[in-house]
XYZ file of C-alpha atoms in Angstrom:
346
model
C 109.720 72.393 113.796
C 108.637 72.244 117.408
C 110.211 73.929 120.396
C 112.357 70.933 121.330
C 113.870 70.792 117.841
C 114.589 74.496 117.957
C 116.455 74.220 121.224
C 118.612 71.475 119.776
C 119.591 73.520 116.702
C 119.728 77.083 117.969
C 123.146 76.719 119.531
C 126.037 74.298 119.674
C 126.306 74.931 123.434
C 123.747 74.530 126.249
C 121.147 77.287 126.419
C 120.860 79.560 129.421
C 117.661 80.792 131.065
C 118.023 84.064 129.116
C 118.235 82.101 125.854
C 115.041 80.267 126.724
C 113.299 83.578 127.403
C 114.037 85.124 123.996
C 113.204 81.891 122.198
C 109.856 81.748 123.938
C 109.177 85.353 122.988
C 109.987 84.638 119.333
C 107.578 81.709 119.336
C 104.836 83.753 120.985
C 105.157 86.488 118.352
C 105.082 83.863 115.625
C 101.818 82.470 117.017
C 100.195 85.914 117.018
C 101.382 86.731 113.499
C 100.224 83.372 112.186
C 96.705 83.763 113.560
C 96.481 87.204 111.992
C 98.029 86.407 108.593
C 96.083 83.298 107.680
C 92.779 85.088 108.302
C 93.717 88.469 106.826
C 91.394 89.866 104.156
C 88.242 88.566 102.496
C 89.827 86.634 99.595
C 89.108 82.953 99.051
C 91.636 80.697 100.754
C 92.526 77.102 101.472
C 93.800 76.234 104.928
C 95.874 73.366 103.600
C 96.974 72.288 107.083
C 97.469 73.765 110.532
C 100.750 75.194 109.188
C 99.883 76.218 105.619
C 97.384 78.612 104.026
C 96.927 79.507 100.355
C 95.133 82.765 99.482
C 93.624 83.438 96.045
C 94.954 86.962 95.587
C 97.268 89.120 93.550
C 100.545 89.296 95.470
C 100.876 93.081 95.339
C 97.324 93.619 96.577
C 97.802 91.171 99.435
C 101.159 92.644 100.412
C 99.556 96.090 100.600
C 97.217 94.786 103.312
C 99.954 93.246 105.447
C 101.251 94.975 108.572
C 104.944 95.824 108.621
C 107.322 93.210 110.064
C 104.859 90.348 109.737
C 106.683 87.704 107.654
C 110.120 86.212 108.222
C 111.279 84.784 104.884
C 110.289 84.475 101.229
C 110.970 81.631 98.807
C 109.370 82.090 95.406
C 109.565 81.198 91.731
C 107.914 84.174 89.989
C 106.862 84.602 86.366
C 110.229 85.403 84.804
C 108.981 87.706 82.072
C 105.326 88.081 83.061
C 104.132 87.689 79.467
C 104.111 83.879 79.807
C 101.588 84.154 82.651
C 99.288 86.769 81.178
C 95.720 85.677 80.432
C 96.259 85.308 76.669
C 99.314 83.067 76.875
C 97.931 80.988 79.739
C 94.811 80.294 77.654
C 97.002 79.172 74.727
C 99.082 76.993 77.015
C 96.010 75.212 78.392
C 94.694 74.621 74.867
C 98.063 73.174 73.830
C 98.625 75.866 71.202
C 101.691 77.375 72.779
C 101.761 81.134 72.431
C 105.118 82.018 74.006
C 105.118 78.497 75.470
C 107.141 75.921 73.598
C 105.434 72.540 73.326
C 108.517 70.312 73.022
C 108.595 66.967 71.227
C 108.694 63.637 72.973
C 112.097 62.181 73.814
C 112.593 58.469 74.440
C 108.839 57.990 74.728
C 108.431 60.668 77.420
C 106.197 63.681 76.854
C 107.836 66.911 77.968
C 106.118 69.835 79.646
C 105.887 73.245 77.936
C 108.497 75.903 78.670
C 108.411 79.667 77.945
C 110.364 80.451 74.787
C 110.981 84.200 74.886
C 114.657 84.959 74.257
C 114.490 88.675 73.504
C 112.415 91.177 75.448
C 111.353 94.499 73.959
C 112.242 97.755 75.711
C 108.652 98.019 76.921
C 108.731 94.473 78.297
C 112.035 95.176 80.061
C 110.578 98.280 81.697
C 107.467 96.370 82.717
C 109.596 93.560 84.108
C 111.741 95.946 86.129
C 108.727 97.859 87.398
C 106.933 94.690 88.401
C 109.831 93.305 90.436
C 110.508 96.706 91.970
C 106.911 96.750 93.216
C 107.273 93.236 94.612
C 110.554 94.155 96.298
C 109.143 97.312 97.927
C 106.188 95.334 99.250
C 108.419 92.641 100.688
C 110.871 95.140 102.173
C 108.074 96.630 104.255
C 106.476 93.376 105.380
C 109.598 91.309 106.098
C 111.095 91.543 109.565
C 114.625 93.024 109.780
C 117.137 90.450 108.580
C 114.515 88.436 106.705
C 115.750 86.661 103.574
C 114.284 86.390 100.086
C 115.163 83.478 97.788
C 113.862 84.313 94.301
C 114.227 82.178 91.181
C 115.240 83.624 87.863
C 117.030 82.561 84.690
C 120.245 83.724 83.016
C 118.354 85.967 80.578
C 116.541 88.194 83.054
C 118.270 87.676 86.414
C 120.328 90.879 86.095
C 117.183 93.013 85.788
C 115.270 91.114 88.441
C 118.053 91.182 91.000
C 118.909 94.838 90.333
C 115.294 95.764 91.084
C 115.634 94.206 94.538
C 118.913 95.976 95.276
C 117.582 99.340 94.126
C 114.526 98.829 96.339
C 116.735 98.595 99.420
C 117.593 94.918 99.859
C 121.118 93.651 100.480
C 122.210 91.083 97.907
C 123.688 88.135 99.771
C 124.668 85.967 96.817
C 122.960 83.417 94.631
C 122.105 79.757 94.822
C 123.085 78.087 91.570
C 120.988 75.058 90.760
C 122.875 72.870 88.298
C 120.191 71.574 85.934
C 120.004 71.167 82.183
C 116.858 72.608 80.667
C 115.270 72.976 77.243
C 116.054 76.705 77.131
C 118.491 77.633 74.365
C 120.670 75.406 72.234
C 118.509 75.767 69.131
C 119.618 76.481 65.577
C 118.263 79.573 63.763
C 114.498 79.196 63.378
C 113.497 78.439 59.801
C 117.099 77.971 58.690
C 118.187 74.971 60.724
C 119.746 73.185 57.736
C 121.445 76.294 56.370
C 123.127 76.947 59.727
C 123.410 73.484 61.201
C 126.575 74.457 63.092
C 125.056 77.506 64.792
C 123.398 77.771 68.206
C 121.439 80.992 68.734
C 122.087 80.985 72.474
C 123.717 78.542 74.908
C 121.743 75.601 76.198
C 121.035 76.544 79.794
C 122.629 74.215 82.351
C 122.044 76.270 85.495
C 119.329 78.211 87.274
C 120.100 81.268 89.450
C 118.189 81.982 92.669
C 118.959 85.429 94.069
C 119.454 85.723 97.831
C 118.496 89.042 99.399
C 118.213 90.253 102.984
C 116.323 93.121 104.524
C 118.862 95.387 106.262
C 118.986 95.480 110.050
C 120.848 97.334 112.783
C 123.352 95.807 115.154
C 124.891 92.350 114.983
C 123.585 89.147 113.466
C 123.427 87.632 116.963
C 121.304 90.507 118.259
C 118.925 90.275 115.307
C 118.617 86.513 115.739
C 117.518 87.031 119.330
C 115.140 89.856 118.412
C 113.581 88.595 115.170
C 114.912 85.065 114.594
C 116.473 86.167 111.301
C 119.658 87.554 109.654
C 121.384 84.253 108.896
C 120.735 80.966 107.125
C 120.197 77.607 108.767
C 123.146 75.257 108.481
C 122.767 71.786 106.990
C 124.375 70.424 110.161
C 126.812 71.540 112.855
C 129.635 70.524 110.515
C 128.212 71.705 107.177
C 126.990 75.197 106.195
C 124.305 75.870 103.622
C 126.058 76.010 100.241
C 125.322 78.064 97.131
C 125.627 75.336 94.481
C 123.054 72.554 94.408
C 122.912 69.882 91.737
C 119.320 68.864 91.157
C 117.886 67.287 88.035
C 114.497 68.377 86.618
C 111.218 67.503 88.264
C 110.340 63.883 87.612
C 107.136 62.144 86.589
C 105.687 61.399 90.022
C 105.716 65.041 91.108
C 104.514 66.227 87.699
C 101.604 63.841 88.015
C 100.706 65.245 91.411
C 101.015 68.897 90.354
C 101.061 69.476 86.555
C 102.277 73.072 86.817
C 104.505 74.192 83.898
C 107.334 75.383 86.176
C 107.113 72.948 89.091
C 110.391 72.728 91.020
C 111.311 69.408 92.676
C 110.731 68.918 96.384
C 114.273 67.650 96.927
C 115.484 71.116 95.867
C 112.756 73.296 97.359
C 113.070 71.740 100.807
C 116.734 72.713 100.945
C 115.979 76.372 100.210
C 112.985 76.490 102.511
C 114.848 74.903 105.406
C 117.752 77.347 105.043
C 115.670 80.530 105.060
C 114.636 80.366 108.756
C 117.888 80.019 110.721
C 116.234 79.006 114.000
C 113.231 77.265 112.500
C 111.042 80.057 113.900
C 108.903 82.323 111.745
C 106.497 82.399 108.819
C 107.493 81.738 105.217
C 105.691 83.505 102.371
C 105.491 82.609 98.660
C 103.960 85.490 96.648
C 103.609 83.324 93.516
C 102.558 80.034 95.043
C 101.401 78.270 91.853
C 100.831 74.599 92.612
C 101.774 75.071 96.261
C 105.164 73.336 96.056
C 106.882 75.895 98.324
C 104.138 75.481 100.914
C 104.466 71.702 100.646
C 108.237 71.979 101.190
C 107.642 74.124 104.279
C 105.184 71.562 105.602
C 107.733 68.792 105.069
C 110.384 70.590 107.156
C 107.912 71.745 109.823
C 107.573 75.468 109.031
C 104.505 77.665 108.880
C 103.855 79.108 105.436
C 101.404 81.218 103.486
C 101.122 81.632 99.733
C 99.231 83.805 97.293
C 98.436 83.451 93.617
C 95.883 85.100 91.344
C 95.312 82.038 89.119
C 92.180 80.144 90.175
C 93.259 76.946 88.402
C 96.562 76.798 90.247
C 94.702 77.622 93.470
C 92.553 74.520 92.942
C 95.579 72.466 91.931
C 97.349 73.317 95.174
C 94.435 72.102 97.281
C 94.834 68.672 95.664
C 98.630 68.576 95.397
C 99.708 69.970 98.768
C 99.367 66.838 100.884
C 100.950 64.326 98.456
C 103.804 66.745 97.643
C 104.535 67.369 101.319
C 104.531 63.631 102.038
C 106.855 62.675 99.172
C 109.935 60.795 100.285
C 112.969 62.423 98.674
C 116.493 61.062 98.555
C 119.903 62.593 97.962
C 121.275 61.355 94.659
C 124.269 62.054 92.453
C 122.081 62.420 89.415
C 123.564 61.843 85.962
C 123.107 64.455 83.274
C 120.761 63.854 80.384
C 120.634 65.473 76.965
C 116.841 65.674 76.935
C 115.634 66.844 80.339
C 112.453 68.441 81.507
C 112.698 72.188 81.924
C 111.885 72.534 85.608
């Protein structure tokens, strides 16, 4: 978004000279932060465009290097249980042998992408999960500007633990975005005894995906924080329509999967809605700690935002360099999409 667009969306009434002054100051600070952030550290990186940079780095290590109050919003789809993205299970996934990844059958002639299959976490895994997200939350709390928002994906199995870690770290929970989407998670009969218990489902078939919304606390009013940092609220869909917390969006389709064959790729028509909402004035820098194929960065590019992502997986780092431009240029449409009994998982 350029300055002219910002002035058209920042207020429903004409802007005064004082308004122009604080908007200019916000933009100037954004420019300085952007120059610093995209060149910070010695890690390998792709400058995907003038507005997007991808750094090959562990998120926690990179966050530790960031100055305080240097990013404005976060949109990310992290490893839900971590074990599916450890080195052992990623190697099995890439060899097609599964590990904790389920290699689903073909439906109606369409090959489906793998999905993580863990349904029960051990006490040790729960503690590791909580500790991991607590570390992420503490890092983000320091580096986000006051009033900055975090949109973080989860699933019904682990969202309670994930979201609690953010609250305990000092974030304000501001609600959840519920993505209505049928997945391959759940709905199965008891393994090895499917015929004996044909009428039993071990857990519900998942038909929704929770994205937690969190905000770094700030002092004073929302209006004051908007003028000081450009944050504290969410960008409306239009003057007449607010951003809403239920979004129906079917799984990622073949064209996007072909561009970026990441096992948990989220569709651009969904990601662009979240990304657009997270910067209320269109000013600031978006960060994705777990950038994967670069789909969040591509969504930010499509709506005109500056963004930076990190990921420690070299293969996904290379994938993003190829996928970023075609993903960002995809033409997406608003559809009332019918449900299907055999969807992709993402």
